Structures are given as C-alpha cells and as structure tokens.
GROMACS .gro file of C-alpha atoms in nm:
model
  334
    1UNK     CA    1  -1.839   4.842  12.702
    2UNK     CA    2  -1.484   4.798  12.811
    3UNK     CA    3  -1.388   5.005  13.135
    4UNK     CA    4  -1.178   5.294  12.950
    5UNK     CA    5  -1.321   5.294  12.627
    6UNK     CA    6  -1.492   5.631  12.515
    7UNK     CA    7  -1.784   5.468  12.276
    8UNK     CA    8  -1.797   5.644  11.886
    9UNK     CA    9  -2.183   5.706  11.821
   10UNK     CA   10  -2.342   5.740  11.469
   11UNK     CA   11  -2.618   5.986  11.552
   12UNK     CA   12  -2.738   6.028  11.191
   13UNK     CA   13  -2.956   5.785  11.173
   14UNK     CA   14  -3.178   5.953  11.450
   15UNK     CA   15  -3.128   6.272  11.339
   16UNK     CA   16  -3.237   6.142  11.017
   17UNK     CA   17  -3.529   6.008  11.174
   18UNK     CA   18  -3.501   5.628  11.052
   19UNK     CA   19  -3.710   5.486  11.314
   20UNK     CA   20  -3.437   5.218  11.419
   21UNK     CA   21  -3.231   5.456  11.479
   22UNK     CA   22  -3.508   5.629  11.740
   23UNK     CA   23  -3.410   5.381  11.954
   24UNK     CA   24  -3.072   5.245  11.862
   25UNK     CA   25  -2.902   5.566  11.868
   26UNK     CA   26  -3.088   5.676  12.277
   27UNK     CA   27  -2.969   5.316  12.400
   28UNK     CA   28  -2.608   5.380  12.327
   29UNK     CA   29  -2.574   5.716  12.446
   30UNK     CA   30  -2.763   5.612  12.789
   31UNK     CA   31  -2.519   5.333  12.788
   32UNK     CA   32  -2.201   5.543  12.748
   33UNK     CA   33  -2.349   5.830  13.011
   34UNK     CA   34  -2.399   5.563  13.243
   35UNK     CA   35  -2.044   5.374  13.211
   36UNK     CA   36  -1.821   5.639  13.170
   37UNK     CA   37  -1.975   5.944  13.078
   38UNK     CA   38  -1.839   6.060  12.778
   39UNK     CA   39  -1.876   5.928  12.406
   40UNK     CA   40  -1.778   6.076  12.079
   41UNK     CA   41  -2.034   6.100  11.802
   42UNK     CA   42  -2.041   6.127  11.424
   43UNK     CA   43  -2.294   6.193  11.189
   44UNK     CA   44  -2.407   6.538  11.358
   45UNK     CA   45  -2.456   6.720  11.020
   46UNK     CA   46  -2.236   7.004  11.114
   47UNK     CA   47  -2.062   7.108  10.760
   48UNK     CA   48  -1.655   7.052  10.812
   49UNK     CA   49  -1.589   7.367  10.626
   50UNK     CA   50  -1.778   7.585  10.902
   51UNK     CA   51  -1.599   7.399  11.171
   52UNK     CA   52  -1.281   7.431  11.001
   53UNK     CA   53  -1.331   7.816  10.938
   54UNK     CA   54  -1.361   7.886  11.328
   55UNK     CA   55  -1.054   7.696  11.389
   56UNK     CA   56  -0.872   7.896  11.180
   57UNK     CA   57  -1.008   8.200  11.293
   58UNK     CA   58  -0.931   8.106  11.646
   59UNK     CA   59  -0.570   7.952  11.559
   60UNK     CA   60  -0.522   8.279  11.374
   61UNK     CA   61  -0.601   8.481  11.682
   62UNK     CA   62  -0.425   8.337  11.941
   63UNK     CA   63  -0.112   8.454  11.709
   64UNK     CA   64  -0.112   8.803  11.745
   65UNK     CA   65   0.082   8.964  11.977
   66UNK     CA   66   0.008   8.952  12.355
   67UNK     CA   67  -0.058   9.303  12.384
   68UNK     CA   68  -0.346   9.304  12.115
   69UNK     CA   69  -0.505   9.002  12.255
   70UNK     CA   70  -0.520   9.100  12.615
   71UNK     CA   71  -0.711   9.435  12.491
   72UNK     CA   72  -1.029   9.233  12.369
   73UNK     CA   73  -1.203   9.140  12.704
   74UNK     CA   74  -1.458   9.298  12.916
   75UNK     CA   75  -1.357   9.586  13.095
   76UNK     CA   76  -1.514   9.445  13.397
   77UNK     CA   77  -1.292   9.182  13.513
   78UNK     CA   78  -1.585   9.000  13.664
   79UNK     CA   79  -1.761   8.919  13.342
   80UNK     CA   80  -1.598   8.599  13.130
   81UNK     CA   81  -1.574   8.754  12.803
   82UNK     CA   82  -1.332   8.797  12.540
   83UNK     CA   83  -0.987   8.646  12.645
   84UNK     CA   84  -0.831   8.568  12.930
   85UNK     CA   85  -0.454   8.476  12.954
   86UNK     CA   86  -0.242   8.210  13.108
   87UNK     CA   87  -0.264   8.240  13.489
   88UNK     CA   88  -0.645   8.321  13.528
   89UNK     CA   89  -0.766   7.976  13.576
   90UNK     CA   90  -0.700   7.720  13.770
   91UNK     CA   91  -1.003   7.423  13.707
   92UNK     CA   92  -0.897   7.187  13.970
   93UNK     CA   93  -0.944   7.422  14.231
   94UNK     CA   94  -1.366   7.316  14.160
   95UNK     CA   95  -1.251   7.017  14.337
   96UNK     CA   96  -1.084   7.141  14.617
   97UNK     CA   97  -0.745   7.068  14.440
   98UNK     CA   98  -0.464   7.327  14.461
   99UNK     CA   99  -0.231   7.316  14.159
  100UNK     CA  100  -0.045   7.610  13.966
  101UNK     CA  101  -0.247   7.774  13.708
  102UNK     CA  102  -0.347   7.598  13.392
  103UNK     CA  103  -0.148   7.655  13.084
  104UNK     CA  104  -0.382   7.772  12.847
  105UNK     CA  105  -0.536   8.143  12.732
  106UNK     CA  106  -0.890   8.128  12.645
  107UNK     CA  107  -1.142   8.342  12.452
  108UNK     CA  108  -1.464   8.305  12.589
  109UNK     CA  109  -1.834   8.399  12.475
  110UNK     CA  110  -2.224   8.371  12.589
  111UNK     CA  111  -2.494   8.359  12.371
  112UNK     CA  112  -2.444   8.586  12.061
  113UNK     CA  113  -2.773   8.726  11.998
  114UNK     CA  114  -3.024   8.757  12.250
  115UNK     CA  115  -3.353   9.031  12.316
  116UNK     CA  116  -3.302   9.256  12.503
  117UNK     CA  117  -3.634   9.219  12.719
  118UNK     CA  118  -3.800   9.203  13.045
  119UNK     CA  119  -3.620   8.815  13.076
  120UNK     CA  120  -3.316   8.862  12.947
  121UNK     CA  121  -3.251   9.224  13.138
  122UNK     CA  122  -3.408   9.082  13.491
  123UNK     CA  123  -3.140   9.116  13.751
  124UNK     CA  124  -3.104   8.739  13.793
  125UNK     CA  125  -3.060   8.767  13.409
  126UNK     CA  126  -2.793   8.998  13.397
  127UNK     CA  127  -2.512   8.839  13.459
  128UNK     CA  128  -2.569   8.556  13.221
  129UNK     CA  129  -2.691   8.763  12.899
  130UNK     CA  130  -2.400   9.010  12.853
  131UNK     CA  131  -2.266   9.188  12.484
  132UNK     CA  132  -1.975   8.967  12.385
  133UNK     CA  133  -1.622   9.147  12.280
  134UNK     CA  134  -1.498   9.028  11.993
  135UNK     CA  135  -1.151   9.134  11.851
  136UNK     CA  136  -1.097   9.333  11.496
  137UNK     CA  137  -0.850   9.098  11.355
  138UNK     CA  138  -0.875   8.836  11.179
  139UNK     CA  139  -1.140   9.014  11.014
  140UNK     CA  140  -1.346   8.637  10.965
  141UNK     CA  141  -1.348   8.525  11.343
  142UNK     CA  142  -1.702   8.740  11.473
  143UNK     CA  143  -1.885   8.567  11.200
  144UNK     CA  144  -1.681   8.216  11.159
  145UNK     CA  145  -1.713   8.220  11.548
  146UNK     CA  146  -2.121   8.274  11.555
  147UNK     CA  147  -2.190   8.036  11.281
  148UNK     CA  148  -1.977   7.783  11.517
  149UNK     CA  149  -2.191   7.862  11.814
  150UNK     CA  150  -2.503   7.873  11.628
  151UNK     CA  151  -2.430   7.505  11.472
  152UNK     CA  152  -2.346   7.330  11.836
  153UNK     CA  153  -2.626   7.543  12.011
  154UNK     CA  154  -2.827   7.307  11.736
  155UNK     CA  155  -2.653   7.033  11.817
  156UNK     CA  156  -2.676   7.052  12.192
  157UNK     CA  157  -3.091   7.074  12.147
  158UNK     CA  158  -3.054   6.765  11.946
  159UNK     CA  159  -2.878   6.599  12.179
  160UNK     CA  160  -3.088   6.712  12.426
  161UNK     CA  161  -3.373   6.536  12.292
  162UNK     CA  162  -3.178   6.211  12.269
  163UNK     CA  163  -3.136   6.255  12.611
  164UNK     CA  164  -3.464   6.248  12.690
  165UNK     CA  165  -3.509   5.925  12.523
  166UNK     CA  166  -3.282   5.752  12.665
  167UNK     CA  167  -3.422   5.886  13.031
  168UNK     CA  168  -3.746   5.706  12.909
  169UNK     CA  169  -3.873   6.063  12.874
  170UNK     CA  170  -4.083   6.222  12.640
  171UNK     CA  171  -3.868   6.347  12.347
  172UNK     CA  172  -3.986   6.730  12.449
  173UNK     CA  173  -3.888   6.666  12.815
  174UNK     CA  174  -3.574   6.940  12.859
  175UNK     CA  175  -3.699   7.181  12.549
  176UNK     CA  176  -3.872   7.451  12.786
  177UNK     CA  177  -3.580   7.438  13.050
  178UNK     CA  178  -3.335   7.545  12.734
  179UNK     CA  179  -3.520   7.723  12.504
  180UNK     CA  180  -3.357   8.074  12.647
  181UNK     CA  181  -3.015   7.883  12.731
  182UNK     CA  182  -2.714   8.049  12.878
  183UNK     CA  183  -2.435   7.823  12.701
  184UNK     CA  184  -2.064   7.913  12.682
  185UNK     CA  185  -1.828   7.877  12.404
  186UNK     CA  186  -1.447   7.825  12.524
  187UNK     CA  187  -1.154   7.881  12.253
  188UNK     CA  188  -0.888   7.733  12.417
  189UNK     CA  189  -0.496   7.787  12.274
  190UNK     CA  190  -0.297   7.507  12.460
  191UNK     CA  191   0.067   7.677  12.375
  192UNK     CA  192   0.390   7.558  12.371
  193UNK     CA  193   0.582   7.481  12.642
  194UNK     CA  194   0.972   7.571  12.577
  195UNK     CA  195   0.998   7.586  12.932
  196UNK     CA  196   0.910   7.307  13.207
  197UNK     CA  197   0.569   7.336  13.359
  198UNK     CA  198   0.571   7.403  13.734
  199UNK     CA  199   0.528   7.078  13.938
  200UNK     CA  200   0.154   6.973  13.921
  201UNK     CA  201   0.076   7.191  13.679
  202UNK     CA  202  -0.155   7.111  13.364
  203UNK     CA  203  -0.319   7.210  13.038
  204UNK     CA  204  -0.618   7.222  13.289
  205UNK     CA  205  -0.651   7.056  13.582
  206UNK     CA  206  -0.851   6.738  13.684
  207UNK     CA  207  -1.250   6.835  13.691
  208UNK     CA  208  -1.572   6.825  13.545
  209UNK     CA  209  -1.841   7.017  13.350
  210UNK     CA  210  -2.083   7.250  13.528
  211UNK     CA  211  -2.398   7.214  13.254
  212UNK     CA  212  -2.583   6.963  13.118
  213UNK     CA  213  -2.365   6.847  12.842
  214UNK     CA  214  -2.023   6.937  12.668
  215UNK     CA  215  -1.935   6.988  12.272
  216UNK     CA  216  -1.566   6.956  12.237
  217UNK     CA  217  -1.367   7.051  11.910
  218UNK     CA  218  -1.049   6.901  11.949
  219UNK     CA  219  -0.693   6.809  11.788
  220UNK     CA  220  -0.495   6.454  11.805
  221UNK     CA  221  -0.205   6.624  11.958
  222UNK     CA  222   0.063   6.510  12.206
  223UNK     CA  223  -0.045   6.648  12.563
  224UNK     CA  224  -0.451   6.605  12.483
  225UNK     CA  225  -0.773   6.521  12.716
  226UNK     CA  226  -0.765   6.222  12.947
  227UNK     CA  227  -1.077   6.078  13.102
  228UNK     CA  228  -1.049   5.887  13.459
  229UNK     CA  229  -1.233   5.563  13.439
  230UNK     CA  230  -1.413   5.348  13.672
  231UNK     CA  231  -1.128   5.151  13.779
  232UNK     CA  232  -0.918   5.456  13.884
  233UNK     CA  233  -0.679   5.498  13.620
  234UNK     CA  234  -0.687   5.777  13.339
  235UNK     CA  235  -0.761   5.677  12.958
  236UNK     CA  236  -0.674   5.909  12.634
  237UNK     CA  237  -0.974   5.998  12.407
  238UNK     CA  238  -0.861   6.022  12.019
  239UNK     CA  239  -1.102   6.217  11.792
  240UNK     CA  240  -1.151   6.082  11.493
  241UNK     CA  241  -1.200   6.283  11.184
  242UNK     CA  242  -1.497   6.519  11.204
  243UNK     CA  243  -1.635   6.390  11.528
  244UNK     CA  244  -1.715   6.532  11.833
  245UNK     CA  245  -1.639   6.434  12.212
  246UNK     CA  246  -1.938   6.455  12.424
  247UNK     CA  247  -1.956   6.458  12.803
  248UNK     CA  248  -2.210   6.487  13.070
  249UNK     CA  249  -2.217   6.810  13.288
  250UNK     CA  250  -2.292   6.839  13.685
  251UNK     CA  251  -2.620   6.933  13.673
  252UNK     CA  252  -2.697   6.636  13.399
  253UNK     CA  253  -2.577   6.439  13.709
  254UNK     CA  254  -2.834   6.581  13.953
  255UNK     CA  255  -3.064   6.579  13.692
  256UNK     CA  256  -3.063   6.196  13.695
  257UNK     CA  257  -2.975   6.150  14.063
  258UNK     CA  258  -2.634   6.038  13.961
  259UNK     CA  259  -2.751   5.701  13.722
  260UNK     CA  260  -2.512   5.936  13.445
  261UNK     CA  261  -2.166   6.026  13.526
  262UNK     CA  262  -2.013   6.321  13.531
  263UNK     CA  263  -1.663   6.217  13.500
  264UNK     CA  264  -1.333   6.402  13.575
  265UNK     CA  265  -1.091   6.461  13.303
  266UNK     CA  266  -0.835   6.646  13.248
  267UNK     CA  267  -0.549   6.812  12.982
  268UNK     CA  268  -0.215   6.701  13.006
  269UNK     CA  269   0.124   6.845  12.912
  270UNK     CA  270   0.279   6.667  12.605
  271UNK     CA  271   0.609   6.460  12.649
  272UNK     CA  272   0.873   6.706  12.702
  273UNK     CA  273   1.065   6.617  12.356
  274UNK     CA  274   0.761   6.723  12.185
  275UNK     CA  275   0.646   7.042  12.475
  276UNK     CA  276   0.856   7.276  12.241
  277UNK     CA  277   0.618   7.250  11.930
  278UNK     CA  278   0.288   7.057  12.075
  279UNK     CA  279   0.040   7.305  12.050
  280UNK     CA  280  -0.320   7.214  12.082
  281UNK     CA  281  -0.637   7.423  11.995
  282UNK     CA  282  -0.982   7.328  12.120
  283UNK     CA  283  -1.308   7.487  12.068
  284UNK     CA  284  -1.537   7.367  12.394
  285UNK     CA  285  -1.940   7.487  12.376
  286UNK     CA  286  -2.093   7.390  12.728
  287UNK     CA  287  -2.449   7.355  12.733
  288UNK     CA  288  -2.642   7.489  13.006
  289UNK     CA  289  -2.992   7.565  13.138
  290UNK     CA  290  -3.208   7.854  13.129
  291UNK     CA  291  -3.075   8.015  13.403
  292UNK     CA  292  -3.330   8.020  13.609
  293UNK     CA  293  -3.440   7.640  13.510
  294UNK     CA  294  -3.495   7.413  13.838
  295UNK     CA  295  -3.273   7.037  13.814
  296UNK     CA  296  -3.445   6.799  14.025
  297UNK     CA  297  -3.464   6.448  14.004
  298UNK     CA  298  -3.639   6.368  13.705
  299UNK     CA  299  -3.901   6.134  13.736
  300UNK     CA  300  -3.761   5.810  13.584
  301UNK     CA  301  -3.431   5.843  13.776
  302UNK     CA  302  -3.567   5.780  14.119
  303UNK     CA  303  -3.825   5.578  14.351
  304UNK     CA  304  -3.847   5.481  14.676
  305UNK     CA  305  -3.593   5.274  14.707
  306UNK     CA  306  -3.352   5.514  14.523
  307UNK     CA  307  -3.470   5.852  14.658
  308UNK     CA  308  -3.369   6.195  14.523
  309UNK     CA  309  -3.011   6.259  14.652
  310UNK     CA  310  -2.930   6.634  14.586
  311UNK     CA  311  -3.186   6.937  14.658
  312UNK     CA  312  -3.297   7.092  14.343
  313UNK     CA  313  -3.038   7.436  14.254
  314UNK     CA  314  -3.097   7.719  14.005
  315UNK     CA  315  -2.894   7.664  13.706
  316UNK     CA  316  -2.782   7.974  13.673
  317UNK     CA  317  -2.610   8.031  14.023
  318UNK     CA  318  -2.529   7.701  14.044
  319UNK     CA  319  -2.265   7.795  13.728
  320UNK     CA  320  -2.171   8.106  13.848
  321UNK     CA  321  -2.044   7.953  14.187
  322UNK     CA  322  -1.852   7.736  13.974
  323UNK     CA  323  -1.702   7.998  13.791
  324UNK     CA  324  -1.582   8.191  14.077
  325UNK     CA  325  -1.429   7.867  14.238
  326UNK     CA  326  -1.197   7.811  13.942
  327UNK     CA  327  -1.165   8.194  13.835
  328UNK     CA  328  -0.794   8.329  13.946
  329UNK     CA  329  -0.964   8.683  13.941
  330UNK     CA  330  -1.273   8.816  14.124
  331UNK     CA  331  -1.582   8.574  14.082
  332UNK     CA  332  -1.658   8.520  13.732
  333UNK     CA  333  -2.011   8.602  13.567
  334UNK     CA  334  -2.143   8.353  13.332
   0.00000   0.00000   0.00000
C-alpha cells in the first residue's frame, strides 16, 4: 500500500460468505489497520435509501432555529445527549493540544433501546445506558435516526468478526465483549463559516477514536477529514458513493498491543472562497465495548519478545475519561 493511501474494501463477498472472500476480505483489512489505520469499505448491505433518510433528517434539523435546537439535550449537562452547540468541544485537547473550540454542533445518542435490568441499571452501568432526547421536528428523524443506528450497530458486529480473522482469532473472538455495547452515534453539522476561524481553530481538532472501531457517514465537501500518515504529513480521504470510512479506535490499539494503528485525523476548514457556503454533514457511529469488557493484549498480538505494553482498562471508564478531556463542560457521561 502506498504511504497515504486510505485502501477501498469490497466486504460483500465475506459478508456473503463466498469462502475466498473469508480470507481475502480479513487480509486486507489487517493490512490497512496495520499501515495506516483507516480504510473505506463497500459492499456493507446497508440500503442507500435508509442512509439517505437520516441525512436528511439530520440536515433538516440542524436548520431550525438555534433556540429550538439548544432545547433538545439532557437537562443534566453531564450526560452527552441530544445536541450540543459550537463551543462545547474541543477534541484536540485528548492530546494535550490547546486550540479554540471546534466548529461544529453535534447531536449525540447511546444505544436506543436497551432493558432496563439488573446490568444495564448497575451503577457502573448508569452512566453509559441513559434515555436519549430526541427533538419533535422533523417529525421522521427519531425513527430515520434508529434505523441508522440499528444498521451500523450491525455493521460494526460484522466488522467485528472480520476483525477477528484477521487477528488469527476465532471468528466469535470479540462477540461476548459487545454483545451489550455502549456505542455512540455523532450527527455532526460542520456550518458555514462567513466569518474567519480563530487562529488554530478546526472543524475538530487533530485526535483519535476512543472505541474499537469508527463508522463514518460523510460528504465530498471542501474543508473534509484528513488522516496523518506514516511519513508525517496529512492525506485527504474521498468517499466514494455509498461507502463508508472505517478507522481503528484506542482501545482496538491496546487490544492488539499497538500492531493496528490508531491514527490521528482531523477536520479542516474549507478554503476561505468556498468557507461562506461549504457546509459539511457527517453521521459518525463509534463502536465500543461492553462497558465493563477488559482490553488486554490479545493472544496473537504478543510473545515474549513483544510483551504486552499497556495494562488492561475497563472500557467503559476508559471512554468516559476521554469524554471529559475533550468536553468544554463538566465531564461528559457516555
């Protein structure tokens, strides 16, 4: 693979099960988390008209008015649900960098449905399986939105399980670490910018992913994502039509005692003859762990001569430390 190159991957033919594809499809992803850490895939089986009604559910409620937007979040400031404005986040500040605030508003959501049960109401649980808040208007965007999250919860277990593979592990490997998940799903409105951003400030700032793996929904539009590469410098990822971008989380890089990458990238402001009209929407599901799932070393990622490097961490604190380290508010509940 060339240094800077994010890889397209046809995962239909294992999702398909066509045997060469078993084992085609594994060694390209383990080749792309390896070298760079992100990849884009097609054939996922995710219909376009679903994706395309959460988009414009989303795109349709990041127009109304400020007022009416800001009232449809939790009225606990601590819990990351239901939208946050431009100013609350600032994602470089994960890795001890200090920029302005990024220039985006997000609507943010956990796990739609879940039981209410011994589990899920535990006080570790708690902070992790919390109601959503979803807005009235438009009238489509609770259920366009859950059928969204519902497909790329599917698609993160089968991704999962290509994972696995591709860790010479057996196909089952992560299913009982994620079979009570506590995934995110980011909307993200990247608005216009009729006025110039502050110096150093971004979209979002220079980081990477907390979980195991990231879905990302996004648009070919001027001021997009940016990946940094091995040789230092920062490559643009285009999206081709009906594909996803896929990247490997933090804890996938514990996981496998850092032979996958969990690279930084980053949002950047479009050229400032286009900042004016450039808007850019993106609809971000970030897989994660049971929360109380254990990453350590997996077997096939170390020996003696490459010993475990990191301590094994709780998923679920491990995110929530994250959260408060980027949160521009009190620190943020999962």
């Amino acid at each position: 693979m060339t240094d800077g190159i994010v890889p397209v991957i046809d995962i239909g033919p294992f999702l398909r099960n066509d045997p060469e594809g078993r084992q085609s499809v594994p060694q390209a992803v383990a080749r792309a988390c390896e070298e760079i850490g992100f990849f884009t895939i097609i054939g996922h089986g995710i219909d376009p008209k679903l994706i395309g009604a959460a988009a414009s559910a989303a795109k349709q409620f990041f127009d109304l008015a400020p007022a009416d937007k800001s009232s449809i979040r939790s009225a606990d400031a601590n819990i990351s649900r239901g939208y946050r404005g431009i100013g609350n986040e600032g994602l470089a500040a994960t890795r001890a960098g200090e920029t302005p605030p990024d220039l985006k508003e997000v609507f943010h959501l956990g796990p739609p449905d879940f039981p209410h049960d011994a589990y899920h109401s535990a006080a570790e649980a708690r902070p992790h399986f919390v109601d959503n808040v979803w807005p009235q208007a438009p009238a489509n965007f609770r259920p366009a939105v859950t059928a969204y999250y519902q497909a790329t919860e599917k698609l993160g277990a089968d991704l999962m399980r290509i994972f696995a593979l591709a860790l010479k592990l057996p196909e089952d490997f992560f299913a009982d670490k994620i079979n009570r998940h506590i995934s995110a799903l980011r909307i993200i409105n990247y608005p216009e910018q009729p006025t110039a951003p502050l110096p150093g400030q971004l979209r979002a700032g220079a980081h990477s992913d907390y979980g195991t793996l990231t879905i990302l929904l996004g648009e070919n539009q001027p001021g997009s994502l940016e990946v940094h590469t091995r040789n230092g410098g920062w490559t643009s990822v285009q999206m081709p039509p009906d594909s996803f971008v896929i990247n490997i989380g933090d804890l996938m890089m514990r996981w496998t005692n850092d032979r996958w990458v969990s690279t930084l990238h980053r949002v950047v402001n479009p050229p400032e003859a286009m900042a004016a009209k450039a808007r850019r929407l993106s609809l971000v599901f970030f897989h994660h762990p049971n929360f109380d799932a254990e990453v350590a070393c997996i077997p096939t990622c170390a020996d003696a001569a490459n010993p475990a490097r990191y301590p094994p961490v709780k998923a679920g604190p491990y995110r929530s430390e994250k959260y408060s380290q980027a949160a521009k508010v009190k620190p943020a509940a999962a």
